[in-house]
JSON list of C-alpha atoms in Angstrom, two decimals:
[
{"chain": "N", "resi": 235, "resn": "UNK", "atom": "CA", "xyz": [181.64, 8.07, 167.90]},
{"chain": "N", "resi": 236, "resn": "UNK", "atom": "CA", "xyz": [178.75, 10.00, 169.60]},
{"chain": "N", "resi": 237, "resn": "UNK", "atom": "CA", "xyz": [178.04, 9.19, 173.60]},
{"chain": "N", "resi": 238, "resn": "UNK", "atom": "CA", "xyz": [174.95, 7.41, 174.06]},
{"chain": "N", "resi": 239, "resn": "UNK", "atom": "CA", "xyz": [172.51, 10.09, 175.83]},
{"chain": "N", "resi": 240, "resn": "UNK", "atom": "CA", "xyz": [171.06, 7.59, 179.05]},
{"chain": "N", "resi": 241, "resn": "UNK", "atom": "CA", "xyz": [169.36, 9.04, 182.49]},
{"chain": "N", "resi": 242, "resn": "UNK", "atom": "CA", "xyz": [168.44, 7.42, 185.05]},
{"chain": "N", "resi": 243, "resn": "UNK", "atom": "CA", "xyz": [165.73, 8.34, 188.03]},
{"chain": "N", "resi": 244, "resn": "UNK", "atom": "CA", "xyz": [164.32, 6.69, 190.60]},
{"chain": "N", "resi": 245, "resn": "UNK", "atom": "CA", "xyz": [161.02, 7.58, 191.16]},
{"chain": "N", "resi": 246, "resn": "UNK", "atom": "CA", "xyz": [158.90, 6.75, 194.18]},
{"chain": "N", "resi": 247, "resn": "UNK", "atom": "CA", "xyz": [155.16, 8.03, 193.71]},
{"chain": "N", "resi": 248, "resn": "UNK", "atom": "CA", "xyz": [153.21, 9.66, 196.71]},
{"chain": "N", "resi": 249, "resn": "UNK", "atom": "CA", "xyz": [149.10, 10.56, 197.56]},
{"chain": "N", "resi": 250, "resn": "UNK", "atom": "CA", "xyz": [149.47, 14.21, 195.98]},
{"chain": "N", "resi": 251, "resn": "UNK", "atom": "CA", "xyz": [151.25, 12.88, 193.16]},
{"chain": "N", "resi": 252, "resn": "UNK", "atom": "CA", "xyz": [148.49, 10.65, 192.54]},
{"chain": "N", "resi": 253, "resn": "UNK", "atom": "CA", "xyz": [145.79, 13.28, 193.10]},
{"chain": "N", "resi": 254, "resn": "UNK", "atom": "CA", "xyz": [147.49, 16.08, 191.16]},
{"chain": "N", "resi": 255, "resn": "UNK", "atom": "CA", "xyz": [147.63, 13.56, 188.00]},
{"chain": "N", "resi": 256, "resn": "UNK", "atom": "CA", "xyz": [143.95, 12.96, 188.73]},
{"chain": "N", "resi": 257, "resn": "UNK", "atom": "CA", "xyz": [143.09, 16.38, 188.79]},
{"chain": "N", "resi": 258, "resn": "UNK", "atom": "CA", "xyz": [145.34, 16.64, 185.63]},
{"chain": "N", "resi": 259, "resn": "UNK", "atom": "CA", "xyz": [143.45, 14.13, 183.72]},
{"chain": "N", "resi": 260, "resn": "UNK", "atom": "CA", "xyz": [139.78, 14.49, 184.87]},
{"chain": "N", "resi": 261, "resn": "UNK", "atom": "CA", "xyz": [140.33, 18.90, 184.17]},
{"chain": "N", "resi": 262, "resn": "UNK", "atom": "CA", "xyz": [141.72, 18.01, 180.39]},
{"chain": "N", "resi": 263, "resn": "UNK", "atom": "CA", "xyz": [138.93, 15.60, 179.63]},
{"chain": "N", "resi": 264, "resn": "UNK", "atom": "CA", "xyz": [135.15, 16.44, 178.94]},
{"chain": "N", "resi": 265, "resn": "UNK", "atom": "CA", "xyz": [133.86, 15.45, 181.93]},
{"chain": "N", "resi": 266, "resn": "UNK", "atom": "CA", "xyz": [136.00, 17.78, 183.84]},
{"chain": "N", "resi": 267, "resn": "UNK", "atom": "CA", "xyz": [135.22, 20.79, 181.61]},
{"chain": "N", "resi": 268, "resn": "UNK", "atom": "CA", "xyz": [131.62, 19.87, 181.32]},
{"chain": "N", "resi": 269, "resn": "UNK", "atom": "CA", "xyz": [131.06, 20.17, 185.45]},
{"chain": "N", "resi": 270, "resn": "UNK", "atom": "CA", "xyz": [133.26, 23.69, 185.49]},
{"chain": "N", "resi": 271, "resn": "UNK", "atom": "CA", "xyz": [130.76, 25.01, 182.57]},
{"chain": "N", "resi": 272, "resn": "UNK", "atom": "CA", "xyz": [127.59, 23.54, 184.34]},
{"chain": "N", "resi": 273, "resn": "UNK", "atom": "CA", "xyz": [129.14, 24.92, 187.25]},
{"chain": "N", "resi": 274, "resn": "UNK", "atom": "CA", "xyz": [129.01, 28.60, 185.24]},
{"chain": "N", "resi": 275, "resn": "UNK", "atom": "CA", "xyz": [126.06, 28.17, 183.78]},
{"chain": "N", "resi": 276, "resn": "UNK", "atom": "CA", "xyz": [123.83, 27.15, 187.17]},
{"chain": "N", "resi": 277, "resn": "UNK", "atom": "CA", "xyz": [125.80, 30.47, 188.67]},
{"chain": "N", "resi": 278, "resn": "UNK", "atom": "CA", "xyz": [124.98, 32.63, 186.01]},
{"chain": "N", "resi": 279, "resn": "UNK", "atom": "CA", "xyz": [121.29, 31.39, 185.90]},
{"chain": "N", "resi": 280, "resn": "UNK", "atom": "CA", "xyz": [121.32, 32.47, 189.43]},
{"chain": "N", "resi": 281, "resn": "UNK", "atom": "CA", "xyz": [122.49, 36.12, 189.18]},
{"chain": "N", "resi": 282, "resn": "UNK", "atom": "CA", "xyz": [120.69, 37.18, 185.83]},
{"chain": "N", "resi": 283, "resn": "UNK", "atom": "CA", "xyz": [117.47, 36.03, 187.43]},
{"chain": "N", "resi": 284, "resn": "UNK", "atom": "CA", "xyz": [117.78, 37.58, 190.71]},
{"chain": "N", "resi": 285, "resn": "UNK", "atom": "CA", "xyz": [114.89, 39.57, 191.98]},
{"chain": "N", "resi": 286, "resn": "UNK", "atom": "CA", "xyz": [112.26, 37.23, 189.20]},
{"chain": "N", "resi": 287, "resn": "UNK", "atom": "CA", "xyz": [112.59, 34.29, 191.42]},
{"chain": "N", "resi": 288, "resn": "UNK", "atom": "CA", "xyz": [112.03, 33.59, 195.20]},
{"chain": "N", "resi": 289, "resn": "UNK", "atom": "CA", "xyz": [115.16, 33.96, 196.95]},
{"chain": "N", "resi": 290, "resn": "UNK", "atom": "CA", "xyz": [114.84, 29.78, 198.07]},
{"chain": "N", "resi": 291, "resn": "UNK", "atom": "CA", "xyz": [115.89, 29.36, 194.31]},
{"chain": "N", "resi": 292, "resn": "UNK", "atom": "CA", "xyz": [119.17, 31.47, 193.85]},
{"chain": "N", "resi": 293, "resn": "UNK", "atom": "CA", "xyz": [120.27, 29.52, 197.47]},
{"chain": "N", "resi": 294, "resn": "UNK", "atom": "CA", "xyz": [119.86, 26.29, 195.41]},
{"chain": "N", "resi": 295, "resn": "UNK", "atom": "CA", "xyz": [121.23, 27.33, 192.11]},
{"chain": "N", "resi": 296, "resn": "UNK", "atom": "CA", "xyz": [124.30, 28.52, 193.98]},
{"chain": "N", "resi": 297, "resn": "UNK", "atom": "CA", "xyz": [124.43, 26.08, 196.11]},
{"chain": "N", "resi": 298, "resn": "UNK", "atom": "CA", "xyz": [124.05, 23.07, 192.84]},
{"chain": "N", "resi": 299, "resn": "UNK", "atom": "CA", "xyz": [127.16, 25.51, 191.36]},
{"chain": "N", "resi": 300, "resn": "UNK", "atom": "CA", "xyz": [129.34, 25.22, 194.78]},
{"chain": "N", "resi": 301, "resn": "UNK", "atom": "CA", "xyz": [128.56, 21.29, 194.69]},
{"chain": "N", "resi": 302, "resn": "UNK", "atom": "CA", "xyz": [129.38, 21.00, 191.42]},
{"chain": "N", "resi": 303, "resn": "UNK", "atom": "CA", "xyz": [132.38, 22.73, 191.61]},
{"chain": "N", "resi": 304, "resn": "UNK", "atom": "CA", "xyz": [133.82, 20.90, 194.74]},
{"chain": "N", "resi": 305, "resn": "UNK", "atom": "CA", "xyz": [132.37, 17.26, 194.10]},
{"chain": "N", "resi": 306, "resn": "UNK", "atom": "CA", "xyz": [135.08, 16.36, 191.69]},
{"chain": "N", "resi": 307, "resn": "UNK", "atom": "CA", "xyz": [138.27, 17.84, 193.67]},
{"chain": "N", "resi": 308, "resn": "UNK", "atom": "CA", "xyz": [136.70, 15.71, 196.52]},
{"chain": "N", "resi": 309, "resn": "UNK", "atom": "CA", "xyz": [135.80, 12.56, 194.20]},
{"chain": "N", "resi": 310, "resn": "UNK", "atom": "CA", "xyz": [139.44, 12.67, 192.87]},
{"chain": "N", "resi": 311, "resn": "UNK", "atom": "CA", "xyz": [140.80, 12.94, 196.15]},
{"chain": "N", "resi": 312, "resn": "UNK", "atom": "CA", "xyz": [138.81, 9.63, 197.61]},
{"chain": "N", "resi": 313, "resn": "UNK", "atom": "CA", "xyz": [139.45, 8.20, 194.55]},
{"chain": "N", "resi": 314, "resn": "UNK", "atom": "CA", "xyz": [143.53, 8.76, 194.56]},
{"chain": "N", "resi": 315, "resn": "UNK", "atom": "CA", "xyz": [143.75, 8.02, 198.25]},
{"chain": "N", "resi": 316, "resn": "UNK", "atom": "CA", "xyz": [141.69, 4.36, 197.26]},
{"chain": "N", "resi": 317, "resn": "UNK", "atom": "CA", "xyz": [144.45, 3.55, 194.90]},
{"chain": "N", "resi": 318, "resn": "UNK", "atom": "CA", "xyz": [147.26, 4.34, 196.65]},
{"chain": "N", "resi": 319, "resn": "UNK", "atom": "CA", "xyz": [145.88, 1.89, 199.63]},
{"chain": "N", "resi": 320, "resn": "UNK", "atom": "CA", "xyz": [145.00, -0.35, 197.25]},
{"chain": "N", "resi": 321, "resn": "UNK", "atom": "CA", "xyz": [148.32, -1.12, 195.59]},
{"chain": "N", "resi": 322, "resn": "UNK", "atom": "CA", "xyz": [151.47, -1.94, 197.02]},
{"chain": "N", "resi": 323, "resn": "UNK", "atom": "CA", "xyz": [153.77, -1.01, 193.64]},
{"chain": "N", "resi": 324, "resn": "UNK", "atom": "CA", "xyz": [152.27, 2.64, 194.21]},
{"chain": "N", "resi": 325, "resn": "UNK", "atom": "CA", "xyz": [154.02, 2.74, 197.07]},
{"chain": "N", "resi": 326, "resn": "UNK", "atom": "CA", "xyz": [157.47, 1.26, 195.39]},
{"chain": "N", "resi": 327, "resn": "UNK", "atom": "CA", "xyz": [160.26, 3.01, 193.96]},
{"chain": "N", "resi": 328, "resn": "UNK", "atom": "CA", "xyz": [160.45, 2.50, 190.18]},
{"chain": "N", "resi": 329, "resn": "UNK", "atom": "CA", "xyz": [163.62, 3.03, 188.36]},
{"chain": "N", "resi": 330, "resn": "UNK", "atom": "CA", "xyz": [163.02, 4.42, 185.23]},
{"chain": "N", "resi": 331, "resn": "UNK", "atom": "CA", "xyz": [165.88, 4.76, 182.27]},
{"chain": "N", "resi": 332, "resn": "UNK", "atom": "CA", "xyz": [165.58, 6.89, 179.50]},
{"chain": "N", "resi": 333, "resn": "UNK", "atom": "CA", "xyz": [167.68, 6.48, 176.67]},
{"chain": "N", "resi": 334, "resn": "UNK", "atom": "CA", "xyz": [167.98, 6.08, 172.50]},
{"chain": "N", "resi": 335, "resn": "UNK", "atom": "CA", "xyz": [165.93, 2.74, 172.55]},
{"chain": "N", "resi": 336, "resn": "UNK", "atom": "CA", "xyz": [163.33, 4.26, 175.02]},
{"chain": "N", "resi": 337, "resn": "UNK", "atom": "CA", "xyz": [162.08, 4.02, 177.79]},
{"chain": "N", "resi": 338, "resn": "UNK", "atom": "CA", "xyz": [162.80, 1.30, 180.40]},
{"chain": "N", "resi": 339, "resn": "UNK", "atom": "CA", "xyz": [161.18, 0.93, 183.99]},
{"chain": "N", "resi": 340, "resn": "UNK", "atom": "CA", "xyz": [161.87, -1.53, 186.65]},
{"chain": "N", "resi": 341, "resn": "UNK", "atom": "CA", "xyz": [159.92, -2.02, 189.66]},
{"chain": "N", "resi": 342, "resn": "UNK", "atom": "CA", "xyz": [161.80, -5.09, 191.98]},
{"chain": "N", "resi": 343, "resn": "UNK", "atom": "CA", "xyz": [162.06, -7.99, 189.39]},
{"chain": "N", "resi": 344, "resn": "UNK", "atom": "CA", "xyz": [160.06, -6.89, 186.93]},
{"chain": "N", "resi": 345, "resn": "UNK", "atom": "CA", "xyz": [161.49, -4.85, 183.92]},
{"chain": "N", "resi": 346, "resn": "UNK", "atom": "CA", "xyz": [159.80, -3.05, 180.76]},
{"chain": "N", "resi": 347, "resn": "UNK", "atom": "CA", "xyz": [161.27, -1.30, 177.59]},
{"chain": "N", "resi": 348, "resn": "UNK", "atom": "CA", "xyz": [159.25, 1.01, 175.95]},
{"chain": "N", "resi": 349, "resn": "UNK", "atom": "CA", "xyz": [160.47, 2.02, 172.52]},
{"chain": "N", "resi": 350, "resn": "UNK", "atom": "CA", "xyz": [159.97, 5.77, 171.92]},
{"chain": "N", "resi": 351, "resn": "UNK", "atom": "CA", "xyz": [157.70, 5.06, 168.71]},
{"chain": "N", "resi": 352, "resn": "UNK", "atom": "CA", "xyz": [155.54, 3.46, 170.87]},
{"chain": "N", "resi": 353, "resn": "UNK", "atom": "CA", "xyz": [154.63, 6.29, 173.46]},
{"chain": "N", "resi": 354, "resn": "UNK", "atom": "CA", "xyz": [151.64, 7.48, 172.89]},
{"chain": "N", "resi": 355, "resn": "UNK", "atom": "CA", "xyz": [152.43, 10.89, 173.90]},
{"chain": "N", "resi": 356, "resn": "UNK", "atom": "CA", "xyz": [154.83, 12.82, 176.61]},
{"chain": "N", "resi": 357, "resn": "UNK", "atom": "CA", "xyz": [153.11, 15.82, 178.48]},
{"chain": "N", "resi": 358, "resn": "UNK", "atom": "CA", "xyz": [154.89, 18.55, 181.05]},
{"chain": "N", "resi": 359, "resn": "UNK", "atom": "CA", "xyz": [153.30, 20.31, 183.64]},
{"chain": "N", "resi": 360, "resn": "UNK", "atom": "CA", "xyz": [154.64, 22.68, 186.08]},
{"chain": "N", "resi": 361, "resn": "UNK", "atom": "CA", "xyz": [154.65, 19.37, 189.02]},
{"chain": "N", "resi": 362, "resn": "UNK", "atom": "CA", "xyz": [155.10, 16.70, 186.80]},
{"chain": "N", "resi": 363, "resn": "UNK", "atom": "CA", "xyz": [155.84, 14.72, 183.67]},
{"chain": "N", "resi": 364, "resn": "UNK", "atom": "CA", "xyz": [153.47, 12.23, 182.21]},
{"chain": "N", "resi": 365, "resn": "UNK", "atom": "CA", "xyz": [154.48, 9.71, 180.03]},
{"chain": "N", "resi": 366, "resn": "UNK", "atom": "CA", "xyz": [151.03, 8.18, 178.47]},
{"chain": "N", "resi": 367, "resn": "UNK", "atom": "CA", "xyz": [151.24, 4.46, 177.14]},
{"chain": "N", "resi": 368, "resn": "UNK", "atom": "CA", "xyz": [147.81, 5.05, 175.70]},
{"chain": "N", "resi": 369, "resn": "UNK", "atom": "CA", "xyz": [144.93, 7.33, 176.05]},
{"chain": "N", "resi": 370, "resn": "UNK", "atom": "CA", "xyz": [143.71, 7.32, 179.83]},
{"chain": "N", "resi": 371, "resn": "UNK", "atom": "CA", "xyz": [147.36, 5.01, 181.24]},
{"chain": "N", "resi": 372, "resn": "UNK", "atom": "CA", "xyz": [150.59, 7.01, 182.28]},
{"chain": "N", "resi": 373, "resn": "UNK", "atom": "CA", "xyz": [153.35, 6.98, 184.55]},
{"chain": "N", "resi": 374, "resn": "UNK", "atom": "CA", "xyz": [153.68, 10.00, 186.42]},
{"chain": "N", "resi": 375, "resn": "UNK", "atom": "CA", "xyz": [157.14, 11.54, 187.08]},
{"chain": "N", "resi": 376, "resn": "UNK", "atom": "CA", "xyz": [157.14, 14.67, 189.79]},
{"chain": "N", "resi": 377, "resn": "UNK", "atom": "CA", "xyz": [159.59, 16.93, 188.29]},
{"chain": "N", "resi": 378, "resn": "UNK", "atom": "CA", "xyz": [160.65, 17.50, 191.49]},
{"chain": "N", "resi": 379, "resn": "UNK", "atom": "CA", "xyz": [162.00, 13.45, 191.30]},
{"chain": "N", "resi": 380, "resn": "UNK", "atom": "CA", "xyz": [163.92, 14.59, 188.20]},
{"chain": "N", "resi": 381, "resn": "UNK", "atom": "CA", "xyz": [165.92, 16.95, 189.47]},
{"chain": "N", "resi": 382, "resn": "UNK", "atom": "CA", "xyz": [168.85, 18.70, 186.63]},
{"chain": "N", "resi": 383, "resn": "UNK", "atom": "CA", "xyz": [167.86, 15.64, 184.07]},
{"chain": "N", "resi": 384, "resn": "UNK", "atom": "CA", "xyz": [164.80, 17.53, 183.37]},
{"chain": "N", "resi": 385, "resn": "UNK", "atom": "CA", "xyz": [166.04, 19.30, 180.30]},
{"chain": "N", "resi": 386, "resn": "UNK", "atom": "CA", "xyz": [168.13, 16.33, 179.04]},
{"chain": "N", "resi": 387, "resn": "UNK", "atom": "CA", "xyz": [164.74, 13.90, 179.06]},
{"chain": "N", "resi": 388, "resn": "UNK", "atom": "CA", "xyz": [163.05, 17.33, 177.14]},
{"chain": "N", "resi": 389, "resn": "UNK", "atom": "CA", "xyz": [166.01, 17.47, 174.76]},
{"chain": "N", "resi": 390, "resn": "UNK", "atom": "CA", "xyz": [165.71, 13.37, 174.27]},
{"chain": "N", "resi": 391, "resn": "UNK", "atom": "CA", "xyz": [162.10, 12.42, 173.97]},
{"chain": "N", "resi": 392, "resn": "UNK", "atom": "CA", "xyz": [162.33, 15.68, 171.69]},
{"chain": "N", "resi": 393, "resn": "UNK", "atom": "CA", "xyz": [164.46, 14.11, 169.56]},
{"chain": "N", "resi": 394, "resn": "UNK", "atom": "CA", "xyz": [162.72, 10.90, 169.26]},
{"chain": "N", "resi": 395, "resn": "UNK", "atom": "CA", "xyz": [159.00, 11.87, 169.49]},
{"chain": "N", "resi": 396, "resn": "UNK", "atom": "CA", "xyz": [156.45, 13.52, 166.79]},
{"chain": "N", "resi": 397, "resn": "UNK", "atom": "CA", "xyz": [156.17, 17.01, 167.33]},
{"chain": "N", "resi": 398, "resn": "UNK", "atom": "CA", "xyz": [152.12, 16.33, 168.12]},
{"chain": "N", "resi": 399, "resn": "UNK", "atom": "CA", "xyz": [153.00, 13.61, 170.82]},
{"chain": "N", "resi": 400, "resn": "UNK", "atom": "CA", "xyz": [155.52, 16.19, 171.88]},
{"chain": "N", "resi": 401, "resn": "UNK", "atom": "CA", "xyz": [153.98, 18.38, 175.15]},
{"chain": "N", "resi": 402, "resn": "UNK", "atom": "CA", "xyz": [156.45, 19.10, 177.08]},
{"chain": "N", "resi": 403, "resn": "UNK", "atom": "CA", "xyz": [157.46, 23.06, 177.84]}
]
């Protein structure tokens, strides 16, 4: 009889934790790529045209492109520090269980089984592991919090996932 692959973590969430998955997000979605590219283009408008325009104009072109570039860092950072202040759980450890039914977490009282069909999708990045109920909604695991069962969650969830829910390195 084959041993039941099960790992447990506890994981308790901090403010960089919360802002790193922020920048995550916002950097893979289109308004995060669209402000980098605007942040190009307004740049780029300001070098090629050097010399045709009065010099008050390439100081506001770059300075549009520095803004640009630095709103949403700072946004995301206001914005992370307002939910962690906001709610109490974020502060909480949550003890998370991985095993051949899925995915179970418990925070105090309160205890939820995911099965593994339902994930919407598991992602890896070199801080953290994301494990996405839906679209925009995921729990955030610093690999750090994982310690050695890193590989043995990669080697489970790739067992149980579809290869194009699959994102983990």
């Amino acid at each position: 009889m084959e041993e039941q692959k099960k790992i447990e973590v506890d994981v308790k969430m901090t403010f960089e934790d919360m802002y790193r998955f922020n920048l995550y997000h916002t950097y893979h979605s289109s308004q995060g790529i669209l402000s980098v590219v605007l942040a190009i283009m307004i740049a780029l408008i300001a070098v090629l045209t050097w010399g045709e325009k009065d010099v008050v104009y390439h100081v506001l072109y770059l300075f549009f492109a520095v803004v640009l570039v630095l709103y949403v860092p700072l946004n995301l950072r206001a914005k992370a520090k307002r939910q962690f202040q906001a709610s109490e759980a974020l502060g909480e450890a949550i003890h998370y269980t991985f095993d051949e039914n899925g995915i179970t977490t418990r925070l105090g009282e309160q205890q939820v089984t995911m099965p593994w069909k339902q994930l919407y999708k598991i992602v890896s990045t070199g801080r953290m592991v994301l494990l996405y109920g839906g679209r925009i909604r995921a729990n955030v695991i610093p690999r750090n919090q994982l310690g050695d069962n890193y590989q043995a969650l990669y080697e489970l969830a790739k067992s149980h996932m579809d290869a194009y829910r699959f994102k983990m390195k």
